Amino acid sequence: MDGNGVGHAADAAASPGKADARRRPSPAFSLVLLLLIAGVAYVGSAGLDQSLRAARGEGAPGVFTMSALSCVQHPGHESCTCHGRYTPDSGGEARGVYLHAAGRDTCREGEEVPAIDVGAANRVYGPDGSREWMLSSVLLAGSAAAVGGMTVRWVRHVRGIRTAGRSSQGA
């Protein structure tokens, strides 16, 4: 390469293995990256069905009776959890859960609010639903994009090997 950052054909021809080694994707790194991507995709898909049901307001309707509020201060915002009991409209047994996305202003001890049970073991949702599905979608889309990018890199590498093999046979 000259001082202007321009490569010369003679440099590439003199050390073809060096250029290929620099561009060759690492199989070990690719495997570890695939395992990490699979883990992120699993996290994204694990609660997707419940998140979608909550967003659409689908599930068993009932009443959530508030009993306690616990809040944690974070820099710039406050995160609260409203604990209580959920009783299904179908007459089933009440159970202790928390109301998802409840805040200090919406959780008052003894107050009853309509709630929807979408199948989560420890939480119910208010009648407004939830936007949890957005995070799941971002995790799944990011995983797909990462796998696509890695696939493109490997395909380019394999095509480069084939092209180099053809050009060396023709010479």
mmCIF file of C-alpha atoms in Angstrom:
data_model
loop_
_atom_site.group_PDB
_atom_site.id
_atom_site.type_symbol
_atom_site.label_atom_id
_atom_site.label_comp_id
_atom_site.label_asym_id
_atom_site.label_seq_id
_atom_site.Cartn_x
_atom_site.Cartn_y
_atom_site.Cartn_z
ATOM 1 C CA MET A 1 0.000 0.000 0.000
ATOM 2 C CA ASP A 2 1.336 3.454 -0.793
ATOM 3 C CA GLY A 3 1.162 6.513 1.468
ATOM 4 C CA ASN A 4 -2.277 7.375 0.099
ATOM 5 C CA GLY A 5 -3.808 4.142 1.359
ATOM 6 C CA VAL A 6 -4.055 2.645 -2.119
ATOM 7 C CA GLY A 7 -3.149 -1.043 -2.472
ATOM 8 C CA HIS A 8 -1.160 -2.354 -5.384
ATOM 9 C CA ALA A 9 -1.850 -5.518 -7.348
ATOM 10 C CA ALA A 10 1.809 -6.544 -6.969
ATOM 11 C CA ASP A 11 1.476 -6.498 -3.164
ATOM 12 C CA ALA A 12 -1.596 -8.753 -3.303
ATOM 13 C CA ALA A 13 0.055 -11.131 -5.758
ATOM 14 C CA ALA A 14 3.228 -11.344 -3.665
ATOM 15 C CA SER A 15 1.374 -12.480 -0.546
ATOM 16 C CA PRO A 16 -2.018 -13.971 -1.462
ATOM 17 C CA GLY A 17 -2.229 -16.022 1.759
ATOM 18 C CA LYS A 18 -1.799 -12.930 3.881
ATOM 19 C CA ALA A 19 -4.760 -11.156 2.263
ATOM 20 C CA ASP A 20 -6.954 -14.274 2.582
ATOM 21 C CA ALA A 21 -6.051 -14.785 6.244
ATOM 22 C CA ARG A 22 -7.047 -11.236 7.013
ATOM 23 C CA ARG A 23 -10.460 -11.672 5.371
ATOM 24 C CA ARG A 24 -11.202 -15.218 6.525
ATOM 25 C CA PRO A 25 -13.917 -15.350 9.202
ATOM 26 C CA SER A 26 -12.923 -17.201 12.355
ATOM 27 C CA PRO A 27 -14.877 -20.458 12.744
ATOM 28 C CA ALA A 28 -14.453 -20.401 16.545
ATOM 29 C CA PHE A 29 -15.655 -16.807 16.828
ATOM 30 C CA SER A 30 -18.556 -17.548 14.476
ATOM 31 C CA LEU A 31 -19.617 -20.524 16.612
ATOM 32 C CA VAL A 32 -19.487 -18.516 19.853
ATOM 33 C CA LEU A 33 -21.372 -15.675 18.183
ATOM 34 C CA LEU A 34 -24.043 -18.107 16.941
ATOM 35 C CA LEU A 35 -24.476 -19.476 20.470
ATOM 36 C CA LEU A 36 -24.857 -15.946 21.861
ATOM 37 C CA ILE A 37 -27.336 -15.055 19.126
ATOM 38 C CA ALA A 38 -29.319 -18.223 19.889
ATOM 39 C CA GLY A 39 -29.457 -17.212 23.557
ATOM 40 C CA VAL A 40 -30.719 -13.719 22.706
ATOM 41 C CA ALA A 41 -33.294 -15.166 20.308
ATOM 42 C CA TYR A 42 -34.468 -17.587 23.000
ATOM 43 C CA VAL A 43 -34.942 -14.729 25.473
ATOM 44 C CA GLY A 44 -36.817 -12.754 22.814
ATOM 45 C CA SER A 45 -39.126 -15.617 21.944
ATOM 46 C CA ALA A 46 -39.669 -16.997 25.461
ATOM 47 C CA GLY A 47 -42.434 -14.600 26.444
ATOM 48 C CA LEU A 48 -43.534 -13.445 23.023
ATOM 49 C CA ASP A 49 -46.835 -15.347 23.047
ATOM 50 C CA GLN A 50 -47.832 -13.887 26.426
ATOM 51 C CA SER A 51 -46.677 -10.418 25.366
ATOM 52 C CA LEU A 52 -48.812 -10.546 22.239
ATOM 53 C CA ARG A 53 -51.865 -11.754 24.190
ATOM 54 C CA ALA A 54 -51.341 -8.936 26.699
ATOM 55 C CA ALA A 55 -51.019 -6.353 23.903
ATOM 56 C CA ARG A 56 -54.309 -7.519 22.391
ATOM 57 C CA GLY A 57 -56.040 -7.793 25.766
ATOM 58 C CA GLU A 58 -56.636 -11.532 25.324
ATOM 59 C CA GLY A 59 -56.828 -13.765 28.357
ATOM 60 C CA ALA A 60 -58.955 -14.564 31.366
ATOM 61 C CA PRO A 61 -60.646 -11.414 32.690
ATOM 62 C CA GLY A 62 -60.791 -10.821 36.407
ATOM 63 C CA VAL A 63 -60.206 -8.345 39.207
ATOM 64 C CA PHE A 64 -56.884 -7.346 40.762
ATOM 65 C CA THR A 65 -57.098 -6.168 44.377
ATOM 66 C CA MET A 66 -54.089 -4.076 45.338
ATOM 67 C CA SER A 67 -52.383 -4.739 48.658
ATOM 68 C CA ALA A 68 -48.871 -3.274 48.540
ATOM 69 C CA LEU A 69 -46.642 -1.042 46.479
ATOM 70 C CA SER A 70 -42.860 -1.220 46.302
ATOM 71 C CA CYS A 71 -40.875 1.346 44.340
ATOM 72 C CA VAL A 72 -37.202 1.692 43.430
ATOM 73 C CA GLN A 73 -35.606 5.000 42.463
ATOM 74 C CA HIS A 74 -33.318 4.928 39.426
ATOM 75 C CA PRO A 75 -31.478 7.908 37.963
ATOM 76 C CA GLY A 76 -34.134 9.764 36.015
ATOM 77 C CA HIS A 77 -37.144 7.597 36.855
ATOM 78 C CA GLU A 78 -38.943 5.419 39.365
ATOM 79 C CA SER A 79 -39.936 1.773 38.884
ATOM 80 C CA CYS A 80 -42.861 0.476 40.942
ATOM 81 C CA THR A 81 -44.425 -2.933 41.478
ATOM 82 C CA CYS A 82 -47.999 -3.264 42.675
ATOM 83 C CA HIS A 83 -48.628 -6.495 44.593
ATOM 84 C CA GLY A 84 -52.044 -7.958 45.269
ATOM 85 C CA ARG A 85 -54.486 -10.754 44.526
ATOM 86 C CA TYR A 86 -56.075 -11.659 41.222
ATOM 87 C CA THR A 87 -59.523 -13.239 41.211
ATOM 88 C CA PRO A 88 -60.779 -14.555 37.849
ATOM 89 C CA ASP A 89 -64.290 -13.651 36.735
ATOM 90 C CA SER A 90 -64.872 -17.347 36.077
ATOM 91 C CA GLY A 91 -64.947 -17.939 39.839
ATOM 92 C CA GLY A 92 -61.581 -19.654 40.231
ATOM 93 C CA GLU A 93 -59.332 -19.356 43.250
ATOM 94 C CA ALA A 94 -57.610 -16.015 43.939
ATOM 95 C CA ARG A 95 -53.818 -15.964 43.812
ATOM 96 C CA GLY A 96 -51.058 -13.546 44.729
ATOM 97 C CA VAL A 97 -49.521 -11.748 41.740
ATOM 98 C CA TYR A 98 -48.326 -8.311 40.726
ATOM 99 C CA LEU A 99 -49.944 -5.916 38.278
ATOM 100 C CA HIS A 100 -47.660 -5.274 35.319
ATOM 101 C CA ALA A 101 -46.836 -1.623 34.526
ATOM 102 C CA ALA A 102 -48.589 -0.194 37.560
ATOM 103 C CA GLY A 103 -47.182 2.989 39.032
ATOM 104 C CA ARG A 104 -47.401 4.962 42.224
ATOM 105 C CA ASP A 105 -50.392 6.873 40.850
ATOM 106 C CA THR A 106 -52.325 3.734 39.803
ATOM 107 C CA CYS A 107 -51.719 1.497 42.816
ATOM 108 C CA ARG A 108 -53.726 2.361 45.918
ATOM 109 C CA GLU A 109 -54.118 -0.158 48.724
ATOM 110 C CA GLY A 110 -57.488 -1.962 48.674
ATOM 111 C CA GLU A 111 -58.446 -0.621 45.248
ATOM 112 C CA GLU A 112 -59.834 -3.079 42.702
ATOM 113 C CA VAL A 113 -59.097 -2.770 38.991
ATOM 114 C CA PRO A 114 -60.023 -4.930 36.005
ATOM 115 C CA ALA A 115 -57.155 -7.212 35.004
ATOM 116 C CA ILE A 116 -56.360 -9.853 32.414
ATOM 117 C CA ASP A 117 -54.477 -13.079 33.078
ATOM 118 C CA VAL A 118 -52.553 -14.096 29.942
ATOM 119 C CA GLY A 119 -50.957 -17.173 31.506
ATOM 120 C CA ALA A 120 -47.960 -15.709 33.334
ATOM 121 C CA ALA A 121 -47.347 -17.390 36.677
ATOM 122 C CA ASN A 122 -46.751 -14.250 38.718
ATOM 123 C CA ARG A 123 -48.318 -11.250 36.945
ATOM 124 C CA VAL A 124 -51.490 -9.958 35.394
ATOM 125 C CA TYR A 125 -52.075 -7.009 33.081
ATOM 126 C CA GLY A 126 -54.358 -4.018 33.264
ATOM 127 C CA PRO A 127 -57.092 -3.446 30.694
ATOM 128 C CA ASP A 128 -54.722 -1.225 28.659
ATOM 129 C CA GLY A 129 -52.529 -4.222 27.822
ATOM 130 C CA SER A 130 -48.764 -4.108 27.500
ATOM 131 C CA ARG A 131 -45.987 -3.078 25.123
ATOM 132 C CA GLU A 132 -43.606 -5.879 26.156
ATOM 133 C CA TRP A 133 -43.891 -7.360 22.668
ATOM 134 C CA MET A 134 -41.755 -4.503 21.327
ATOM 135 C CA LEU A 135 -38.640 -5.632 23.227
ATOM 136 C CA SER A 136 -39.191 -9.233 22.136
ATOM 137 C CA SER A 137 -39.513 -8.102 18.524
ATOM 138 C CA VAL A 138 -36.308 -6.037 18.709
ATOM 139 C CA LEU A 139 -34.392 -8.996 20.180
ATOM 140 C CA LEU A 140 -35.659 -11.357 17.472
ATOM 141 C CA ALA A 141 -35.014 -8.876 14.642
ATOM 142 C CA GLY A 142 -31.514 -8.163 15.953
ATOM 143 C CA SER A 143 -30.777 -11.887 16.156
ATOM 144 C CA ALA A 144 -31.965 -12.417 12.592
ATOM 145 C CA ALA A 145 -29.874 -9.468 11.368
ATOM 146 C CA ALA A 146 -26.756 -10.783 13.134
ATOM 147 C CA VAL A 147 -27.179 -14.256 11.630
ATOM 148 C CA GLY A 148 -27.773 -12.677 8.213
ATOM 149 C CA GLY A 149 -24.634 -10.562 8.503
ATOM 150 C CA MET A 150 -22.530 -13.535 9.542
ATOM 151 C CA THR A 151 -23.959 -15.604 6.681
ATOM 152 C CA VAL A 152 -23.111 -12.880 4.161
ATOM 153 C CA ARG A 153 -19.526 -12.748 5.473
ATOM 154 C CA TRP A 154 -19.077 -16.526 5.134
ATOM 155 C CA VAL A 155 -20.691 -16.604 1.663
ATOM 156 C CA ARG A 156 -18.359 -13.838 0.476
ATOM 157 C CA HIS A 157 -15.399 -15.754 1.883
ATOM 158 C CA VAL A 158 -16.400 -18.994 0.114
ATOM 159 C CA ARG A 159 -17.038 -17.147 -3.163
ATOM 160 C CA GLY A 160 -13.607 -15.517 -2.862
ATOM 161 C CA ILE A 161 -11.965 -18.936 -2.466
ATOM 162 C CA ARG A 162 -13.815 -20.262 -5.526
ATOM 163 C CA THR A 163 -12.919 -17.201 -7.574
ATOM 164 C CA ALA A 164 -9.254 -17.458 -6.557
ATOM 165 C CA GLY A 165 -9.255 -21.170 -7.452
ATOM 166 C CA ARG A 166 -10.713 -20.489 -10.903
ATOM 167 C CA SER A 167 -8.270 -17.681 -11.655
ATOM 168 C CA SER A 168 -5.277 -19.810 -10.597
ATOM 169 C CA GLN A 169 -6.444 -22.671 -12.849
ATOM 170 C CA GLY A 170 -6.791 -20.350 -15.814
ATOM 171 C CA ALA A 171 -3.294 -18.893 -15.382
#
